[in-house]
PDB file of C-alpha atoms and ligand atoms in Angstrom:
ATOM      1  CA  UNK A  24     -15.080  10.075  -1.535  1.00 90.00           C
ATOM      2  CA  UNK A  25     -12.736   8.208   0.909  1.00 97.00           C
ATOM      3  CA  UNK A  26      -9.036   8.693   0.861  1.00 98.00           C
ATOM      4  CA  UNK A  27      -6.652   5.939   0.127  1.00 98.00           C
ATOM      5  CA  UNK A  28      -3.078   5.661   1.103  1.00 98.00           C
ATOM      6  CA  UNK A  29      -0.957   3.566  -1.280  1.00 99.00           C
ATOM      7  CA  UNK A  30       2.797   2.849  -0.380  1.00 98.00           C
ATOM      8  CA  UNK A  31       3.316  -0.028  -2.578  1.00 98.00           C
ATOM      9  CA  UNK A  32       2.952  -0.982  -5.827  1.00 98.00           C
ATOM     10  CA  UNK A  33       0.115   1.260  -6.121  1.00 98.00           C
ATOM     11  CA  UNK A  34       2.657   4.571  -5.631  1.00 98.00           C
ATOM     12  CA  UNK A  35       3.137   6.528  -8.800  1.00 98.00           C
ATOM     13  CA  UNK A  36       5.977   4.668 -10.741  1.00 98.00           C
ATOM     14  CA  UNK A  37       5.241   1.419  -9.812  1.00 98.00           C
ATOM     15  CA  UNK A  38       4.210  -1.658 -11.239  1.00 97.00           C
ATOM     16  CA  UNK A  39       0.194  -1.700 -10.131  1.00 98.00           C
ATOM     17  CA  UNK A  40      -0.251   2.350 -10.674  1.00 98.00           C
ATOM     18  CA  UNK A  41      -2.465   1.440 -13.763  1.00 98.00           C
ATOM     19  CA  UNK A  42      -4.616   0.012 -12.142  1.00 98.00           C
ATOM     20  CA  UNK A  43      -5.955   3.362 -10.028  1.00 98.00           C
ATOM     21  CA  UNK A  44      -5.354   5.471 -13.754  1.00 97.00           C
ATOM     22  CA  UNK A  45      -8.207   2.882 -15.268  1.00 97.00           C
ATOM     23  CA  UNK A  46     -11.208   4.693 -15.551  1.00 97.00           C
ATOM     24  CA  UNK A  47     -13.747   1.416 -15.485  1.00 98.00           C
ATOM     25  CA  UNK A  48     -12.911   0.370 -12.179  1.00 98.00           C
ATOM     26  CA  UNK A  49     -13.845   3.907 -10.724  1.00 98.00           C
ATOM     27  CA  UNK A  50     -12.309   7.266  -9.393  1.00 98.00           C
ATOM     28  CA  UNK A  51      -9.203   7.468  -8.259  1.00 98.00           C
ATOM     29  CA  UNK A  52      -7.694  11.381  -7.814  1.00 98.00           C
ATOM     30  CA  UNK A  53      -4.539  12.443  -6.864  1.00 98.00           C
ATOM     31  CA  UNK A  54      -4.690  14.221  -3.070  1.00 96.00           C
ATOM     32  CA  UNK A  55      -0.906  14.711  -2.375  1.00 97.00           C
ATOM     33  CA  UNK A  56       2.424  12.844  -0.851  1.00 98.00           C
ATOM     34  CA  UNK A  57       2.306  11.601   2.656  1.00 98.00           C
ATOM     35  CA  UNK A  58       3.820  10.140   5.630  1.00 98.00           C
ATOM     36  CA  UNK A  59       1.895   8.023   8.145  1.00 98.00           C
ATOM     37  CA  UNK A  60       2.108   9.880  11.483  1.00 98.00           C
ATOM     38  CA  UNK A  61       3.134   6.597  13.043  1.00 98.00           C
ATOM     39  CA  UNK A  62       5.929   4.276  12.221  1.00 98.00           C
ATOM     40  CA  UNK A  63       5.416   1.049  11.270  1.00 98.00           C
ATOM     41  CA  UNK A  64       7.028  -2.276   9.733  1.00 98.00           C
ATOM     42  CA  UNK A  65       6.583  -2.123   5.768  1.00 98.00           C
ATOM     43  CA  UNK A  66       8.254  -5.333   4.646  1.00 98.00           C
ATOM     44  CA  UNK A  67       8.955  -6.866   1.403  1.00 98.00           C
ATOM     45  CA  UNK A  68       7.811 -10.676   1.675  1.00 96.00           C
ATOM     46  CA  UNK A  69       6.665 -13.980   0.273  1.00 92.00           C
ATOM     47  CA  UNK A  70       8.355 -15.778  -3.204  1.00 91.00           C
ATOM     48  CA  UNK A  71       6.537 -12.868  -5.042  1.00 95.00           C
ATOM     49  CA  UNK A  72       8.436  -9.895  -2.846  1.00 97.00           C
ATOM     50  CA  UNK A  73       5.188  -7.872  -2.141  1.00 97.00           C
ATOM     51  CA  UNK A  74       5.538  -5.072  -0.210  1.00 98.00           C
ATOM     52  CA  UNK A  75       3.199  -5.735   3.510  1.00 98.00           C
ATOM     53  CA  UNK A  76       2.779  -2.963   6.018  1.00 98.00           C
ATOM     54  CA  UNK A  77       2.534  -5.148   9.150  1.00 98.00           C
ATOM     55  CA  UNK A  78      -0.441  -4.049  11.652  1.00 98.00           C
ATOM     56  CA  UNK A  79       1.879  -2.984  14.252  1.00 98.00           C
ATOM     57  CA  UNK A  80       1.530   0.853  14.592  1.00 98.00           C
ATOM     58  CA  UNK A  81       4.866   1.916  16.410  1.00 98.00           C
ATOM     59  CA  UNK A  82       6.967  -0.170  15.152  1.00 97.00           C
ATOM     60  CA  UNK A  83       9.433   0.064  12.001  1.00 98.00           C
ATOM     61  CA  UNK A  84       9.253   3.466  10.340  1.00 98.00           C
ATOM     62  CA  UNK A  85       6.982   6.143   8.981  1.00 98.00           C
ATOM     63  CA  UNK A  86       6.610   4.807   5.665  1.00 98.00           C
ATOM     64  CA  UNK A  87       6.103   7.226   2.486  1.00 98.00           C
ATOM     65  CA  UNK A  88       3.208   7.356   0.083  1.00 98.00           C
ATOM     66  CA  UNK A  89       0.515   9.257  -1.922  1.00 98.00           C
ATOM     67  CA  UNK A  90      -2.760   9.638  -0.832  1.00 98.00           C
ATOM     68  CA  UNK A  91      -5.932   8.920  -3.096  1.00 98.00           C
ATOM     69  CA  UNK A  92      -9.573  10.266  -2.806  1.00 98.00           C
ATOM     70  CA  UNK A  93     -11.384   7.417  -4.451  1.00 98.00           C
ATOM     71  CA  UNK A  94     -14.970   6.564  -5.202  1.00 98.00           C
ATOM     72  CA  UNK A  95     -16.998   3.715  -4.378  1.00 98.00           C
ATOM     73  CA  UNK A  96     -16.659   1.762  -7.247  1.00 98.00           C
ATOM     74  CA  UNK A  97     -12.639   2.332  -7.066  1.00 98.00           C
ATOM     75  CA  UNK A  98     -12.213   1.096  -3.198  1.00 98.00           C
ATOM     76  CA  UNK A  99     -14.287  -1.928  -4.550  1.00 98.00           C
ATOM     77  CA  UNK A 100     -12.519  -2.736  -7.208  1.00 98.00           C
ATOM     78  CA  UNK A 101      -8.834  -1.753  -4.729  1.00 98.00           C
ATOM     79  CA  UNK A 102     -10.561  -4.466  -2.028  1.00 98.00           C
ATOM     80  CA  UNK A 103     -10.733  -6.835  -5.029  1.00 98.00           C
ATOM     81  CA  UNK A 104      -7.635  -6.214  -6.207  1.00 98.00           C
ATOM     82  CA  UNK A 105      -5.975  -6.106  -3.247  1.00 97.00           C
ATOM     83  CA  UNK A 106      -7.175  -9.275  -1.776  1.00 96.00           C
ATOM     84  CA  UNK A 107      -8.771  -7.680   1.091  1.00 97.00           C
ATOM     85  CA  UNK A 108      -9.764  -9.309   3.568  1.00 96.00           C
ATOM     86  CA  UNK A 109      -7.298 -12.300   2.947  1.00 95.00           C
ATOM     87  CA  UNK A 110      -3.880 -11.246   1.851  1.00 95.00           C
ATOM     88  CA  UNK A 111      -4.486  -7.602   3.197  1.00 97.00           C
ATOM     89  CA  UNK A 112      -7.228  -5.742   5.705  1.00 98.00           C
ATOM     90  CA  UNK A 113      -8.512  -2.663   4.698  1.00 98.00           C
ATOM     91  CA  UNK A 114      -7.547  -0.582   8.325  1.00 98.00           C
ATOM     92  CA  UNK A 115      -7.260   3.211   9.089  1.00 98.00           C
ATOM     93  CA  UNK A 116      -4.419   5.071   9.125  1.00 98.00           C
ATOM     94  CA  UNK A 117      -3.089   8.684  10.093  1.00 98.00           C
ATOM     95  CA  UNK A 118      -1.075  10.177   7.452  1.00 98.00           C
ATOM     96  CA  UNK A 119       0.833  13.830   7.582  1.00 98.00           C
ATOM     97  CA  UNK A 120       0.419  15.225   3.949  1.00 97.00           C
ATOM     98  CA  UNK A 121       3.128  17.506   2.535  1.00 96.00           C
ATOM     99  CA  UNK A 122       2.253  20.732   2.175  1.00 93.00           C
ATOM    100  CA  UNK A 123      -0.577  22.529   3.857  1.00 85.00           C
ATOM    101  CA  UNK A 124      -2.198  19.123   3.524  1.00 81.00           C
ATOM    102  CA  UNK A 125      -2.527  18.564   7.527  1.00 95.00           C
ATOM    103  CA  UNK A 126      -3.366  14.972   8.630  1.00 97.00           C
ATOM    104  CA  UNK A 127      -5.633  13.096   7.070  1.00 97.00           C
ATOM    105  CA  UNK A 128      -7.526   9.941   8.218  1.00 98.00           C
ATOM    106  CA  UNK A 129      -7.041   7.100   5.191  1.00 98.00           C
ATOM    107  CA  UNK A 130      -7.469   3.801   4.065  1.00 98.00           C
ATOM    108  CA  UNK A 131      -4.405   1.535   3.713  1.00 98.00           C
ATOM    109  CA  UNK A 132      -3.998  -1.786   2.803  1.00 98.00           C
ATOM    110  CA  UNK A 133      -2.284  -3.352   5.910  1.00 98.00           C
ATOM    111  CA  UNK A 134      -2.052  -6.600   7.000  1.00 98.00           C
ATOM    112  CA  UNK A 135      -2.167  -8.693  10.712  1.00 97.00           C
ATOM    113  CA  UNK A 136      -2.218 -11.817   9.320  1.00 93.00           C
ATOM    114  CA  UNK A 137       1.600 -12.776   8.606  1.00 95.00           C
ATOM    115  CA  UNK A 138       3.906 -15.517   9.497  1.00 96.00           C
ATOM    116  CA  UNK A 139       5.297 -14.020  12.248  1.00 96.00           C
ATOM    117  CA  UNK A 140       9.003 -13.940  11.026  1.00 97.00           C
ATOM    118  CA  UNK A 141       8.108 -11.536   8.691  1.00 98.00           C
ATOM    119  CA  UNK A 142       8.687  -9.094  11.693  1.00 98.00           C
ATOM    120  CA  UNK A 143      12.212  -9.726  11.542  1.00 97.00           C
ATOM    121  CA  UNK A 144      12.508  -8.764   8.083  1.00 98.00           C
ATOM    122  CA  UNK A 145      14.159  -5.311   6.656  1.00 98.00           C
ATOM    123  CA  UNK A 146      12.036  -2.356   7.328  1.00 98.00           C
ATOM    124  CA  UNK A 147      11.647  -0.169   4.381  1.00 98.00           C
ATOM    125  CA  UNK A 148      10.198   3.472   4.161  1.00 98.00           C
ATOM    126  CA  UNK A 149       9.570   4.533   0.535  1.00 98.00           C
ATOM    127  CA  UNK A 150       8.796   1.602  -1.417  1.00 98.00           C
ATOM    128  CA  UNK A 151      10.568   1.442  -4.622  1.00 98.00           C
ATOM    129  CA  UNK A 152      10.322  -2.204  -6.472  1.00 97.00           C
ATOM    130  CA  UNK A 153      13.685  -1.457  -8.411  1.00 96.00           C
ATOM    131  CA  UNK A 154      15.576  -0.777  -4.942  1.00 96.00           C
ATOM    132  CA  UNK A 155      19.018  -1.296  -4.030  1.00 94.00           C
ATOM    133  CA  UNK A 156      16.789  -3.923  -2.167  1.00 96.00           C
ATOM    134  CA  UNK A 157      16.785  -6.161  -5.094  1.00 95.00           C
ATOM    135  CA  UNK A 158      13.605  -7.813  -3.900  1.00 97.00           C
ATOM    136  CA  UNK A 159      11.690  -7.463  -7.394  1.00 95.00           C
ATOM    137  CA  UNK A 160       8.167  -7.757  -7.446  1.00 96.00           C
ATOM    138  CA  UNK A 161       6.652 -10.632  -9.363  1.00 93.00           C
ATOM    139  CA  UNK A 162       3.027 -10.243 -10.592  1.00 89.00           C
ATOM    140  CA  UNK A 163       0.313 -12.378 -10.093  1.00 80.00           C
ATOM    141  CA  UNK A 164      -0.140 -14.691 -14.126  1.00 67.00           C
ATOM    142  CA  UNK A 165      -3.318 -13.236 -14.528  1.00 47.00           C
ATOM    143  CA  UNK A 166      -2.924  -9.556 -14.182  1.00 48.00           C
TER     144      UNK A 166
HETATM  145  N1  PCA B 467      -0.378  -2.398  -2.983  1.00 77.53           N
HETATM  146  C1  PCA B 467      -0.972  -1.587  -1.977  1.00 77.53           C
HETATM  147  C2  PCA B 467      -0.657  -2.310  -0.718  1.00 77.53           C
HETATM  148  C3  PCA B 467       0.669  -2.897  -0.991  1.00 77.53           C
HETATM  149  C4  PCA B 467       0.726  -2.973  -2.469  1.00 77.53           C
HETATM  150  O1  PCA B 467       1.634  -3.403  -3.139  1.00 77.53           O
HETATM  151  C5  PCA B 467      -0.325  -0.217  -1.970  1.00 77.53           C
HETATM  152  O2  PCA B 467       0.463   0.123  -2.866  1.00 77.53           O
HETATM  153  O3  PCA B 467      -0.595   0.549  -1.028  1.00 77.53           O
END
């Protein structure tokens, strides 16, 4: 199993959690909440507001999530989902887990392929798409 950290619309509450609950596109269990070890932007972008960690570790803040131990099938499906390699990459990141969790090396769904304004943008640290923010998150038609 490979562990997944989600601080989007993935996160528990959120408007794509289904998605890792649905039992035909894999495994998807629960390890624990996290912090990446390293700061870094998390924006909220585009005419859809979507939520974009920017690939620029050191940066921005240590940005808040839950952490996923996930099957093949799952990541495959999460890759699909998430338009990976397009819209996001699928890179590595360090995350501190609550608890006696320790560190953990994950997956997250980062991206170094933005307009490079996007850099200027608010930096967020727990992702909420009903924040004070007022960016709400629009869907894509099909889903
Ligand atoms: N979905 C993925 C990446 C950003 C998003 O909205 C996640 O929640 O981690």
């Amino acid at each position: 199993m490979a562990h997944v950290f989600v601080y989007g619309t993935l996160k528990t509450g959120q408007p794509n959690h289904r998605v890792l609950l649905e039992s035909t596109h894999g495994r998807a269990v629960f390890r624990g909440w996290g912090r990446t070890v390293e700061p870094y932007p998390l924006v909220i972008a585009g005419q859809r507001n979507i939520p974009r960690l920017l690939n620029l570790p050191g940066q921005g803040r240590r940005v808040a999530g839950e952490v996923y131990a996930v099957d093949e099938q799952m990541l495959r499906f999460l890759d699909e989902f998430e338009g990976c390699p397009d819209m996001y990459q699928r890179t590595q990141v360090t995350v501190a887990v609550e608890g006696a969790g320790g560190t953990l090396q994950c997956f997250v769904y980062s991206t170094a392929t933005y307009p490079p304004e996007w850099v200027h943008l608010p930096y967020h640290d727990d992702y909420d798409s009903q924040g004070e923010h007022g960016l709400r998150y629009s869907p894509r038609e099909s889903r």
